[in-house]
Coordinates of C-alpha atoms in Angstrom, one line a residue:
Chain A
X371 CA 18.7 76.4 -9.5
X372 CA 18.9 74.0 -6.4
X373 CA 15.4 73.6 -6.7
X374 CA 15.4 72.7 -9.9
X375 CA 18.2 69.9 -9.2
X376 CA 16.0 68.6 -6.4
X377 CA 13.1 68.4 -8.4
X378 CA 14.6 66.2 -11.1
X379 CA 15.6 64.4 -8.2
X380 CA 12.4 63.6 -7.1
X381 CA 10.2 60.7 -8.1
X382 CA 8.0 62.4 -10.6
X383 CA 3.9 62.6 -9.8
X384 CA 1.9 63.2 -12.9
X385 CA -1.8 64.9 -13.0
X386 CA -2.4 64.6 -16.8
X387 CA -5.3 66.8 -18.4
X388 CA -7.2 66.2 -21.5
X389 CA -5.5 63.6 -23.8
X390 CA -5.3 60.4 -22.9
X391 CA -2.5 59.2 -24.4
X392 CA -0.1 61.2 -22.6
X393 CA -0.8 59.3 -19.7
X394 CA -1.1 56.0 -21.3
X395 CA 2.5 56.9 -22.2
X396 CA 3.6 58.0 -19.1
X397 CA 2.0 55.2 -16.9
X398 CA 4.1 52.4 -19.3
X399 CA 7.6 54.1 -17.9
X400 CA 6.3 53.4 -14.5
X401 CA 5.3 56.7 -13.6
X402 CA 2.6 57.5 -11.4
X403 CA 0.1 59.4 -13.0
X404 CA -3.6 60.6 -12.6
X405 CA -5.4 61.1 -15.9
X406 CA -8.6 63.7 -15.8
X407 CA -10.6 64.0 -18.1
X408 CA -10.7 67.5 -19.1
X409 CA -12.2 69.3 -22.4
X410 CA -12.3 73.2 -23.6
X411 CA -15.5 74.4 -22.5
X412 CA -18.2 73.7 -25.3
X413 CA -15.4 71.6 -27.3
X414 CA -13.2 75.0 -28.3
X415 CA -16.8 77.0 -30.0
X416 CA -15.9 80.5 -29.3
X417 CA -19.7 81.4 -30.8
X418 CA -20.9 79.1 -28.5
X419 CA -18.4 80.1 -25.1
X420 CA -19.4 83.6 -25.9
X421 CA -23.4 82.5 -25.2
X422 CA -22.6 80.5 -22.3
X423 CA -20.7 83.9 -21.4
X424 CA -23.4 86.0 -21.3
X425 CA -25.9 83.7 -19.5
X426 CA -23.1 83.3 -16.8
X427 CA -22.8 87.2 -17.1
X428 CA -26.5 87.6 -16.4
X429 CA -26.7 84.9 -13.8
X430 CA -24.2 86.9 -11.9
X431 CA -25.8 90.1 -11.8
X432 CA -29.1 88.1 -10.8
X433 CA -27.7 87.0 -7.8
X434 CA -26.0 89.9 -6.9
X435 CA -29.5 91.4 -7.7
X436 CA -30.7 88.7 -5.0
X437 CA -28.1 89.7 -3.0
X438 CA -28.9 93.1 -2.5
X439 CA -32.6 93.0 -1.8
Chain B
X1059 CA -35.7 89.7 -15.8
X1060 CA -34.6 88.3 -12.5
X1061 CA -34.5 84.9 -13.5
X1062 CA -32.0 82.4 -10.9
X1063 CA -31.8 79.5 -14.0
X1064 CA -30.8 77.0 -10.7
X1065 CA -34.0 77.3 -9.3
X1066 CA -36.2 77.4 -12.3
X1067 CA -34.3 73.9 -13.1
X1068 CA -34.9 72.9 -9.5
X1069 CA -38.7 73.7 -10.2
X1070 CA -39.0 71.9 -13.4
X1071 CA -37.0 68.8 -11.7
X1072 CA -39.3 68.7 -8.9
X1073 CA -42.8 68.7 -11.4
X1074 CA -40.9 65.7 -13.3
X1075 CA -40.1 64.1 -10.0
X1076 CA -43.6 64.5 -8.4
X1077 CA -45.3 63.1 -11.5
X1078 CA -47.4 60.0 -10.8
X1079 CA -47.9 58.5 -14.6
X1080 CA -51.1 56.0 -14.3
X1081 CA -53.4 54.1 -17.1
X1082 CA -55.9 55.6 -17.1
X1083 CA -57.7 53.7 -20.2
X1084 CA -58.4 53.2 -23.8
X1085 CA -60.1 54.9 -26.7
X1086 CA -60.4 56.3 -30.0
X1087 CA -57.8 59.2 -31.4
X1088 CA -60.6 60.9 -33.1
X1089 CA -62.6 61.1 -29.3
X1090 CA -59.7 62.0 -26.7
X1091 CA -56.3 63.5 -28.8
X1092 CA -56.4 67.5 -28.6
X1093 CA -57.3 68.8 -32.2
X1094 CA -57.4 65.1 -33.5
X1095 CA -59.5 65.4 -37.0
X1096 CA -60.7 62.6 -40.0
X1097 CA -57.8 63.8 -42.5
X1098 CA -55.1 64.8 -39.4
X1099 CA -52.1 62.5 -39.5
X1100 CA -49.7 62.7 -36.9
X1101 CA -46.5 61.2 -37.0
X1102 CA -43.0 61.4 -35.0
X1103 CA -40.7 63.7 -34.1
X1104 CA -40.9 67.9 -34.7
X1105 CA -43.0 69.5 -38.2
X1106 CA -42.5 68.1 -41.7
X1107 CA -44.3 68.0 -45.1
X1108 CA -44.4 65.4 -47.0
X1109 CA -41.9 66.0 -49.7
X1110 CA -39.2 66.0 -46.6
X1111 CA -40.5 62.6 -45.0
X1112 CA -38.1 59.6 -45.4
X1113 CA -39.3 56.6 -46.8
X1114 CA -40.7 54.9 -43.7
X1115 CA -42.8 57.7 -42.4
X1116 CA -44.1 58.2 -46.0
X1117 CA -44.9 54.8 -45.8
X1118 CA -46.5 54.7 -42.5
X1119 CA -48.8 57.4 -43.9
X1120 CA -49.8 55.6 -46.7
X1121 CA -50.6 52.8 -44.7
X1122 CA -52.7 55.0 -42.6
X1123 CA -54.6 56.2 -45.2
X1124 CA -55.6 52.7 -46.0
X1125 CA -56.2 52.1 -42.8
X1126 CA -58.5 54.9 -42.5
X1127 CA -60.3 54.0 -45.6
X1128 CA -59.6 57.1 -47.0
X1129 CA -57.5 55.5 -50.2
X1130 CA -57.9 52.2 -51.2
X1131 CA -54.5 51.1 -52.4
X1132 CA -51.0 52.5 -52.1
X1133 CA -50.9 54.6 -55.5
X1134 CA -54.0 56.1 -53.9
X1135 CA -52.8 57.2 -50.9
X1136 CA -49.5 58.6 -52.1
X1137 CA -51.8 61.0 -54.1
X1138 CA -53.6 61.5 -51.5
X1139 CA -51.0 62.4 -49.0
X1140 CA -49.2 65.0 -51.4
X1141 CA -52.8 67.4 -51.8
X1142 CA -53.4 69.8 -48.9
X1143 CA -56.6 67.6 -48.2
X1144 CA -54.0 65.8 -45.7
X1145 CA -52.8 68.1 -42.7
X1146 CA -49.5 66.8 -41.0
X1147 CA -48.7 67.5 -37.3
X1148 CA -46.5 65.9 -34.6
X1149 CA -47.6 63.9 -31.8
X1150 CA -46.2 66.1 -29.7
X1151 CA -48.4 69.0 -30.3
X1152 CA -51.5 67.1 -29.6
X1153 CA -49.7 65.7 -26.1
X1154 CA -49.0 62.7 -27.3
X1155 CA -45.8 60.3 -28.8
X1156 CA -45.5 57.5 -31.2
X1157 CA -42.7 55.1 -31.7
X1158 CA -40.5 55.1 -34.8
X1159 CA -42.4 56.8 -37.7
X1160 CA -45.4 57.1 -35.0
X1161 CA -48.1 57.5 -37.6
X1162 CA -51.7 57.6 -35.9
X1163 CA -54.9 58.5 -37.2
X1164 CA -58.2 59.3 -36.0
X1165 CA -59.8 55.4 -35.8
X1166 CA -56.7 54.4 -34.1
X1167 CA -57.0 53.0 -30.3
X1168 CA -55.1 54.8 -28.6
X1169 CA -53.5 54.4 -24.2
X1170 CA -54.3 57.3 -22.4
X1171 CA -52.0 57.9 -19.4
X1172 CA -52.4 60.3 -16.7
X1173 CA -50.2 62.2 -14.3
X1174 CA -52.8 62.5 -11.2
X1175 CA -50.7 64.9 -9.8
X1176 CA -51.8 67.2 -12.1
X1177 CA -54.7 65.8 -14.1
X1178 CA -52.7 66.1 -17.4
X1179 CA -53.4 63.3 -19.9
X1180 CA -51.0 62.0 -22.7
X1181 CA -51.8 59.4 -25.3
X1182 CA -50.2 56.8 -27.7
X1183 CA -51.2 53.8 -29.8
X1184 CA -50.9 50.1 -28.9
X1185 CA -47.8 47.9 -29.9
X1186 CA -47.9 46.6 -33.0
X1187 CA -44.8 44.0 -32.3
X1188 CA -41.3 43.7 -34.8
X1189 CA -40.9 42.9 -38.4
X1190 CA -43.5 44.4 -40.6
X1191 CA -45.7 46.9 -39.0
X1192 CA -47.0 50.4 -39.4
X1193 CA -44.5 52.1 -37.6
X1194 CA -41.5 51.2 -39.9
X1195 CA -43.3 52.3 -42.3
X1196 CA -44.5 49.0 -43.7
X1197 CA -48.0 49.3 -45.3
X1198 CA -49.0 45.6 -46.6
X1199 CA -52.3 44.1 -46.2
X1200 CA -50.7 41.9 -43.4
X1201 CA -50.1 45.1 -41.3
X1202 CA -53.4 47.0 -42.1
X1203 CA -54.9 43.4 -40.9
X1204 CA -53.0 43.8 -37.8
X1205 CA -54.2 47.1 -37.4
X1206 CA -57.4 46.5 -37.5
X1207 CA -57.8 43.4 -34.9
X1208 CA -56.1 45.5 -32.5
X1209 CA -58.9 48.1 -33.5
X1210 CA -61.6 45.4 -33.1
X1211 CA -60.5 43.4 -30.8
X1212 CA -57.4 44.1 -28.8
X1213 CA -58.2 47.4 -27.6
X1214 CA -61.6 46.9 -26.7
X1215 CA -60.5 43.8 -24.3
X1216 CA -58.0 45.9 -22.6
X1217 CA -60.6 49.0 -22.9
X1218 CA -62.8 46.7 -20.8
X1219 CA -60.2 45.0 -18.3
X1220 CA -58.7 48.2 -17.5
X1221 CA -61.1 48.9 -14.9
X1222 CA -61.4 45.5 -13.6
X1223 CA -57.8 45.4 -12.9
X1224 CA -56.2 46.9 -9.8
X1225 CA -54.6 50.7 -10.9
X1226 CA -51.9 50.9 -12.8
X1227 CA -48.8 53.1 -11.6
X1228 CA -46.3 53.3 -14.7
X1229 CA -43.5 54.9 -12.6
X1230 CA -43.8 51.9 -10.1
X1231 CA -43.7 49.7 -13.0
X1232 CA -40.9 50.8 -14.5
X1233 CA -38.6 51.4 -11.3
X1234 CA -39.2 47.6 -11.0
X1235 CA -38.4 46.8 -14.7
X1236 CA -34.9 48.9 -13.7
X1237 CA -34.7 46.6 -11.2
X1238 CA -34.9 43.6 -13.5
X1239 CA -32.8 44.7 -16.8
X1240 CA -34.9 46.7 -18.5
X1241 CA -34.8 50.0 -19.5
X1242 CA -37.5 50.4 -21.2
X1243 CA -36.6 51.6 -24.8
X1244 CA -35.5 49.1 -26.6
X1245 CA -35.5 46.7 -23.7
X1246 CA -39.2 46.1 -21.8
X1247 CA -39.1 42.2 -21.3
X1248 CA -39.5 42.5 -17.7
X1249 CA -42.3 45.6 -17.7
X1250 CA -44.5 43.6 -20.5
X1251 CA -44.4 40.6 -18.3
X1252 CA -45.3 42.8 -15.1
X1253 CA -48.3 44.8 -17.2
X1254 CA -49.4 41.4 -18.2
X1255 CA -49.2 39.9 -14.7
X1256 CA -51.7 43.2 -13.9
X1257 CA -54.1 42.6 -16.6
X1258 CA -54.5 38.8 -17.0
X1259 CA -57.2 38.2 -14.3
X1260 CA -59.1 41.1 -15.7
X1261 CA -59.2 39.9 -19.0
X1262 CA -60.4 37.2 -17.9
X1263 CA -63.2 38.8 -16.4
X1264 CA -64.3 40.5 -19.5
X1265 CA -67.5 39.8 -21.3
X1266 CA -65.2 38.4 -24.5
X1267 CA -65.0 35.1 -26.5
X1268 CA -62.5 32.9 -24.6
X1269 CA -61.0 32.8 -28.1
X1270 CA -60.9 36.8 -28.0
X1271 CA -59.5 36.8 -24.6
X1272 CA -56.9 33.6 -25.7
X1273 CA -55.8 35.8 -28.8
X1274 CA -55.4 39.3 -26.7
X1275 CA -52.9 37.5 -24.1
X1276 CA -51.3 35.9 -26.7
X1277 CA -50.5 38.8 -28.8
X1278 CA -49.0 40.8 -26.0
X1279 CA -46.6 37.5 -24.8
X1280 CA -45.3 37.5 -28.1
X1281 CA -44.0 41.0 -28.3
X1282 CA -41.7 42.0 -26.1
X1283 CA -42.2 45.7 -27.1
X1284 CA -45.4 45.6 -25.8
X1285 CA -45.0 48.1 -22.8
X1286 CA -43.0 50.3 -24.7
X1287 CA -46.3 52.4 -25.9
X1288 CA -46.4 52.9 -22.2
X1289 CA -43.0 53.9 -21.4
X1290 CA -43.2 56.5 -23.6
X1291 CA -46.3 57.9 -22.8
X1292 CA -45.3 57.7 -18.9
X1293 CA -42.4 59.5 -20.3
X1294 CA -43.9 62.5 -21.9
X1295 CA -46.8 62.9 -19.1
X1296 CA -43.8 63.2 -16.5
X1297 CA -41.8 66.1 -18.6
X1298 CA -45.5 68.0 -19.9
X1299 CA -45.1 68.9 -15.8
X1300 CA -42.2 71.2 -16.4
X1301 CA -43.6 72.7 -19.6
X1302 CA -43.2 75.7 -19.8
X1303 CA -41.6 76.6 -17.0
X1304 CA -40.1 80.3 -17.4
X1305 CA -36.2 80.4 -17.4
X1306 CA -35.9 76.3 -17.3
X1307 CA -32.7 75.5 -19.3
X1308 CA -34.2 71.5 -19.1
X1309 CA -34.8 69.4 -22.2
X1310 CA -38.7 68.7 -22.4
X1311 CA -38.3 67.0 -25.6
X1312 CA -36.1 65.1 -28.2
X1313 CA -37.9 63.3 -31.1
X1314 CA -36.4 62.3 -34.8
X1315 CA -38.8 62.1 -37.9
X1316 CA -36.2 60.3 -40.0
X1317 CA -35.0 63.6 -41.5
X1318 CA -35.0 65.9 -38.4
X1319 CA -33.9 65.7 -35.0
X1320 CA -35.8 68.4 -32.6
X1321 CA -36.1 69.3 -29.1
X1322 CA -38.1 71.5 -27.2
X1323 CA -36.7 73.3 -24.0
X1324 CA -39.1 73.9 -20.7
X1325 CA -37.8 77.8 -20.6
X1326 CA -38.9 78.5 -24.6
X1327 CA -42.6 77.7 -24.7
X1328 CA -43.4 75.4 -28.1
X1329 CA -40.2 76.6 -29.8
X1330 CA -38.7 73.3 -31.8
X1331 CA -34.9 73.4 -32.7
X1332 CA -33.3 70.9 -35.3
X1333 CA -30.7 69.6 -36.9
X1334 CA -30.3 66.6 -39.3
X1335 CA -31.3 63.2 -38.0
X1336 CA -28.1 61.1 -37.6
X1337 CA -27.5 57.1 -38.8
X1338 CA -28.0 55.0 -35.8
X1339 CA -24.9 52.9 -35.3
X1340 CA -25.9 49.1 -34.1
X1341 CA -26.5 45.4 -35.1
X1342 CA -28.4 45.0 -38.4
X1343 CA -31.0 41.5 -39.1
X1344 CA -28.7 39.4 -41.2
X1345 CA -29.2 40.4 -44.8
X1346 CA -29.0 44.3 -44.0
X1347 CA -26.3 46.7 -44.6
X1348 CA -25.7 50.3 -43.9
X1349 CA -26.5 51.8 -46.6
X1350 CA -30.2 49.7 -46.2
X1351 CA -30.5 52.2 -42.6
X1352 CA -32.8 55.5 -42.4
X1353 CA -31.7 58.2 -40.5
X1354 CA -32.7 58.0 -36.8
X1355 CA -36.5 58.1 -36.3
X1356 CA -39.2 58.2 -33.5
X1357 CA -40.6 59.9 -30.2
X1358 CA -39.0 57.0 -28.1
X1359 CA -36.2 59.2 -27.8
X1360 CA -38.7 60.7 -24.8
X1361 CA -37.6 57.9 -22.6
X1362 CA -34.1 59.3 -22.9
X1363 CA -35.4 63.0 -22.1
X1364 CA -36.8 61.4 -19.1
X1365 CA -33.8 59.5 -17.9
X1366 CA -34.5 56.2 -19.4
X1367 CA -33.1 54.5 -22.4
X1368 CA -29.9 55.2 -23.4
X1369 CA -29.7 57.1 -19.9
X1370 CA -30.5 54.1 -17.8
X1371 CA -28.3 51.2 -19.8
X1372 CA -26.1 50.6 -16.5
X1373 CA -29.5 48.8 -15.7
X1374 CA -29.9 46.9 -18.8
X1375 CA -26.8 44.9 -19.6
X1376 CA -28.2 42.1 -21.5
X1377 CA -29.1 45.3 -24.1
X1378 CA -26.1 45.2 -25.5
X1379 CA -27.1 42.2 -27.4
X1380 CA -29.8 44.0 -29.1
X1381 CA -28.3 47.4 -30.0
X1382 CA -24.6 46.7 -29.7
X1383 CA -21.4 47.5 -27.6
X1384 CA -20.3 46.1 -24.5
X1385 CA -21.8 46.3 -21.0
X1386 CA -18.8 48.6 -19.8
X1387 CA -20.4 50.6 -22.6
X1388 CA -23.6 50.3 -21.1
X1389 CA -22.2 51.7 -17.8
X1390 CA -20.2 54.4 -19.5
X1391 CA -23.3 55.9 -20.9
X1392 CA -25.1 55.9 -18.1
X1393 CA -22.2 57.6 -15.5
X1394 CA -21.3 60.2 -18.9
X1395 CA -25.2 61.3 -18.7
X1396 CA -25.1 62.5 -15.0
X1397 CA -22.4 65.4 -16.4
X1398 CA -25.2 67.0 -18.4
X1399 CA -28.5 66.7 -16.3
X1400 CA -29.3 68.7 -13.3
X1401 CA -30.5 65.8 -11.1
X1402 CA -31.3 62.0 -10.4
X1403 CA -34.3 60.2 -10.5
X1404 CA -35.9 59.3 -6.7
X1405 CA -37.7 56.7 -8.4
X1406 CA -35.5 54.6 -11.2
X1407 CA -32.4 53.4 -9.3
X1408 CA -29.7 51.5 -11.1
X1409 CA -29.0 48.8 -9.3
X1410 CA -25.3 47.9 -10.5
X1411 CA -24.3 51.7 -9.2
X1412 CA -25.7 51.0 -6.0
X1413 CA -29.2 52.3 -6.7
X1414 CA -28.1 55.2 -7.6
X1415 CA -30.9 57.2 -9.3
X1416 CA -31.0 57.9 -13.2
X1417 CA -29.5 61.0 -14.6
X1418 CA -32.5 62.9 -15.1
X1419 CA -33.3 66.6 -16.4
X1420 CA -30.7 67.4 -19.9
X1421 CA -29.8 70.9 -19.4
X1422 CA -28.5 72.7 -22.3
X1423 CA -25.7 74.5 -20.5
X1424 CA -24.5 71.7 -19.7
X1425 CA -24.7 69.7 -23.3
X1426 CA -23.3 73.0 -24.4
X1427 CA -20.3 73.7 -22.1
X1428 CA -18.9 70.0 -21.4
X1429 CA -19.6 69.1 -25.6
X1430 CA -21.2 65.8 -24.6
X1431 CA -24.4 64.6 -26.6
X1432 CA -27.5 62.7 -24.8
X1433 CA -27.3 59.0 -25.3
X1434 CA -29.7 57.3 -27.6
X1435 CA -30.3 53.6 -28.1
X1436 CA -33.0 52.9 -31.0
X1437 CA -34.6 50.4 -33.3
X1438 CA -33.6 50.8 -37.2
X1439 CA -36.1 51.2 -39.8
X1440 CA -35.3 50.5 -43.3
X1441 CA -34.7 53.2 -45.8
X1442 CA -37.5 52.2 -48.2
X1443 CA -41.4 52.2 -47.1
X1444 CA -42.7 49.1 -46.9
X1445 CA -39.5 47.2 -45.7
X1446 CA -39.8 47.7 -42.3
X1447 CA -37.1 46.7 -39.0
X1448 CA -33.6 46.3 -40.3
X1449 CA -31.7 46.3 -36.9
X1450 CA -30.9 48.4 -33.5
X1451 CA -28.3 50.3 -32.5
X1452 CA -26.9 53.9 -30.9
X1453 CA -27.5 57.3 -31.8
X1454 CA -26.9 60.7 -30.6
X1455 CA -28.6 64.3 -32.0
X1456 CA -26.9 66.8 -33.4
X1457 CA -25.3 69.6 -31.8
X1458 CA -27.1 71.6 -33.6
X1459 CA -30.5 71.6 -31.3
X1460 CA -28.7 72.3 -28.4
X1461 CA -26.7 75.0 -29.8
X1462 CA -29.6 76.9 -31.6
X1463 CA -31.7 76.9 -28.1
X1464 CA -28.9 78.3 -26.2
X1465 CA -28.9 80.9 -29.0
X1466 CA -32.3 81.4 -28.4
X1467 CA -32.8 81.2 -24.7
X1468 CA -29.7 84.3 -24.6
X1469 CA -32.2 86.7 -26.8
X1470 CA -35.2 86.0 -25.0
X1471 CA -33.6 86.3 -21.7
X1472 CA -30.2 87.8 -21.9
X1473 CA -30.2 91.1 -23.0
X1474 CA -30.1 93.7 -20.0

C-alpha cells in the first residue's frame, strides 16, 4: 500500500504502445511520454500468425539441427 | 530440408548487390527476347487474357497490332486480338519489363542490358515520352508514327553510338542520379541528362544525317522519362541474380497489368501470386477525375523491388510535385521501407539520411509480420484505351500477394 502512495507521488513517466493518440493526450497534460510504435504481429491475422508460426517453428529446429552437427 | 532462411536471404542480397547492370546495345525483339515470335505480344505485369485486360493495355495491344502490320485499323485489331491467333505473355517470362501497359512486339527496338557479373541479359523498349503514347494504351496514328521513327531512326542512331561511346554502368548512373533528386521511377531528370551527357559525342560520330542525329538528341531532351526504360531494366537484371535461389523469402518481382498485381518470390521458382490492382492515389492533369483512373499498371514497380522508386523518395524531394504528398512523406516512405527488407543498398545512398543506403531486398516475413505494404509511386493511365496519361500518384499491392506466398513457401518448405 506504501508503494502504491509513493508511486502516485511520483512524477509519472509514460512509454506508450500502439495508438497514438494516447500519447498525444498524455503529452498535452505535460506528461513525459515516449510513444512506440507498436502493431500485432501481421495486423491481428491469426491465419496468417499461425504461418509465420510454423516457419519460425521450422527455423528453430534448423538451427538447432546446425547446432548439433 | 535444412534450409537457414537468413542465409539464403543473405545469398540472394549479395547476387543483387554484386550485380553490375551495363548497356550493352540495341536491337530487334523478334532477334534477342527469349521465345519472342511474329503474333507474341507481351505486355506488363503477371498472366492475363484479353477479356481480363483493362482498357489501356487492350489498347496498347491494338496499337501494337497496327504497329506490327498485322491489322490495319483498330476494329481490326480488336478482332484480332480476341482469336487464339494472338498469344499473350508477360515481359517478365521472356526476362524482360515494360513500363505501364508495357506492350512490345517483335519489330520493336528494344535496350538490352547486361549484368557482366553473370552474363545475364534483360531487355525493354525505348521511351516513348508523356501524353499519348503506346504505353497508356493510346493507339492513334500520332503514336504508331512515333513508333515507327524510333524504329527507323532512333534506335538505329543509338544502335550505332552505343559502341562509340565510353561503357555504360547503369548502377553508377543511377547512384549519381540519387545523388541529384532522382529516383528513378517517376523522377529520371538527372539520369536522362547524365545518359545523354554519355551518348552525345557518339552520336555525333555516327554515320547519320545531321538532321537524323539533330532529331535523336532532341527527342531524348524533351522527355524526361527517357532513362526510365533503363532503370527498369537495370532493375530487373540486378534481382534475375537471386532467382531462384532455394529457401529466399526476397521479393524478385512486383508488376500490375491494370487488373492484377503479382509478385514473384526468389525461394518459389516462377510461381506468380496476385491480388487485385489498387487505384493509385496522386495529382491528376487538370480535367481528370477519379473515376477517369485505371487501376495500377506496369513493370516499373521493379525499381521498387530493387530499392528504388517509392523506396528511395528520401532522395527525391522535388517528387512530391509530381505524384503528391509532402517531402516528410517522401522521407517517411523511405525510413518505413528498411522495416521490411533484409538489407541496404552499398551502391544507392540517400543523401538527406546521411548516405545511408536504400532499403533493399522485400522479404515476405517481414511484409507479413509488421502489416506494412511496399511503397509505390506511379504514373496514371486513363481508364479508356486510347486516352492515355491522366496523372501520378501512390500506390501500394495488395496484401494478398504477400500472404498467398507465405502460404505457399510454408507447404513447399515447412512440413517436417
Amino acid at each position: 500500500m506504501s508503494k502504491l502512495v509513493s508511486f502516485f507521488g511520483q512524477k509519472v513517466k509514460v512509454i506508450n504502445l500502439g495508438i497514438p493518440s494516447f500519447a498525444e493526450d498524455l503529452k498535452k497534460q505535460g506528461v513525459e511520454v515516449m510513444h512506440t510504435e507498436w502493431r500485432p504481429p501481421a495486423g491481428g491475422n491469426k491465419k496468417i500468425q499461425a504461418l509465420l508460426a510454423k516457419v519460425e517453428a521450422w527455423q528453430s529446429k534448423v538451427k538447432a539441427g546446425k547446432g548439433a552437427r | 530440408m535444412l534450409i537457414d532462411i537468413q542465409e539464403a536471404n543473405a545469398k540472394a542480397l549479395a547476387a543483387i548487390q554484386a550485380a553490375q547492370p551495363i548497356i550493352k546495345g540495341i536491337d530487334t525483339a523478334i532477334n534477342v527476347v527469349p521465345g519472342m515470335k511474329k503474333n507474341l505480344i507481351l505486355h506488363a505485369g503477371p498472366p492475363i487474357t484479353w477479356e481480363k485486360m483493362s482498357g489501356p493495355l487492350k489498347g496498347a495491344v491494338i496499337g501494337g497490332l497496327i504497329y506490327e502490320g498485322l491489322a490495319a485499323n483498330p476494329a481490326e485489331a480488336e478482332k484480332l486480338a480476341a482469336s487464339n491467333q494472338i498469344e499473350y505473355s508477360p515481359w517478365h517470362e521472356h526476362d524482360g519489363v515494360g513500363p505501364m501497359a508495357g506492350v512490345a512486339t517483335a519489330s520493336m527496338p528494344v535496350w538490352i542490358v547486361e549484368n557482366k557479373t553473370n552474363g545475364r541479359k534483360t531487355f525493354c523498349t525505348l521511351n516513348e515520352g508523356l501524353g499519348k503514347v503506346l504505353r497508356y494504351g493510346a493507339f492513334s496514328d500520332e503514336v504508331i508514327t512515333r513508333l515507327k521513327w524510333m524504329e527507323k531512326t532512333l534506335a538505329p542512331v543509338l544502335k550505332a553510338a552505343i559502341p562509340l561511346a565510353a561503357e555504360i554502368n547503369l548502377k553508377n548512373m543511377i547512384a549519381q542520379a540519387l545523388q541529384m533528386g532522382d529516383e528513378v521511377h517517376n523522377r529520371n531528370k538527372a539520369a536522362t541528362s547524365m545518359l545523354i551527357r554519355e551518348l552525345a559525342a557518339a552520336i555525333t560520330k555516327t554515320s547519320f544525317s545531321q538532321e537524323e542525329k539533330a532529331r535523336v538528341l532532341e527527342f531524348m531532351h524533351s522527355n524526361d522519362h527517357f532513362f526510365l526504360n533503363l532503370s527498369m531494366p537495370a532493375a530487373k537484371v540486378m534481382l534475375q541474380a537471386a532467382e531462384w535461389i532455394e529457401g529466399s523469402t526476397i521479393v524478385t518481382t512486383m508488376c500490375r497489368n491494370g487488373t492484377e498485381f503479382g509478385i514473384r518470390v526468389a525461394g518459389l521458382k516462377d510461381r506468380w501470386f496476385t491480388g487485385p490492382a489498387q487505384i493509385v492515389q496522386g495529382l491528376l492533369f487538370p480535367g481528370f477525375e477519379e473515376k477517369d483512373c485505371n487501376p495500377d499498371i506496369g513493370d516499373s514497380a521493379i525499381t521498387e523491388t530493387c530499392g528504388l522508386g517509392g523506396f528511395s523518395m528520401a532522395a527525391a524531394p522535388a517528387i512530391v510535385k509530381f505524384v503528391g504528398g509532402t517531402v516528410s512523406d517522401a522521407m517517411n516512405f523511405t525510413r518505413k521501407m528498411y522495416e521490411i527488407t533484409d538489407g541496404e543498398s552499398q551502391s544507392f545512398q540517400i543523401p538527406a539520411m546521411d548516405f545511408r543506403g536504400s532499403p533493399t531486398g522485400i522479404n515476405i516475413l517481414k511484409v507479413c509480420e509488421k502489416n506494412i505494404l511496399p511503397q509505390i509511386n506511379t504514373g496514371i493511365a486513363h481508364k479508356d484505351a486510347g486516352v492515355g496519361q491522366v496523372g501520378a500518384g501512390l500506390v501500394n499491392p495488395p496484401m494478398k500477394c504477400f500472404e498467398d506466398a507465405l502460404e505457399a513457401y510454408v507447404e513447399m518448405y515447412c512440413q517436417n
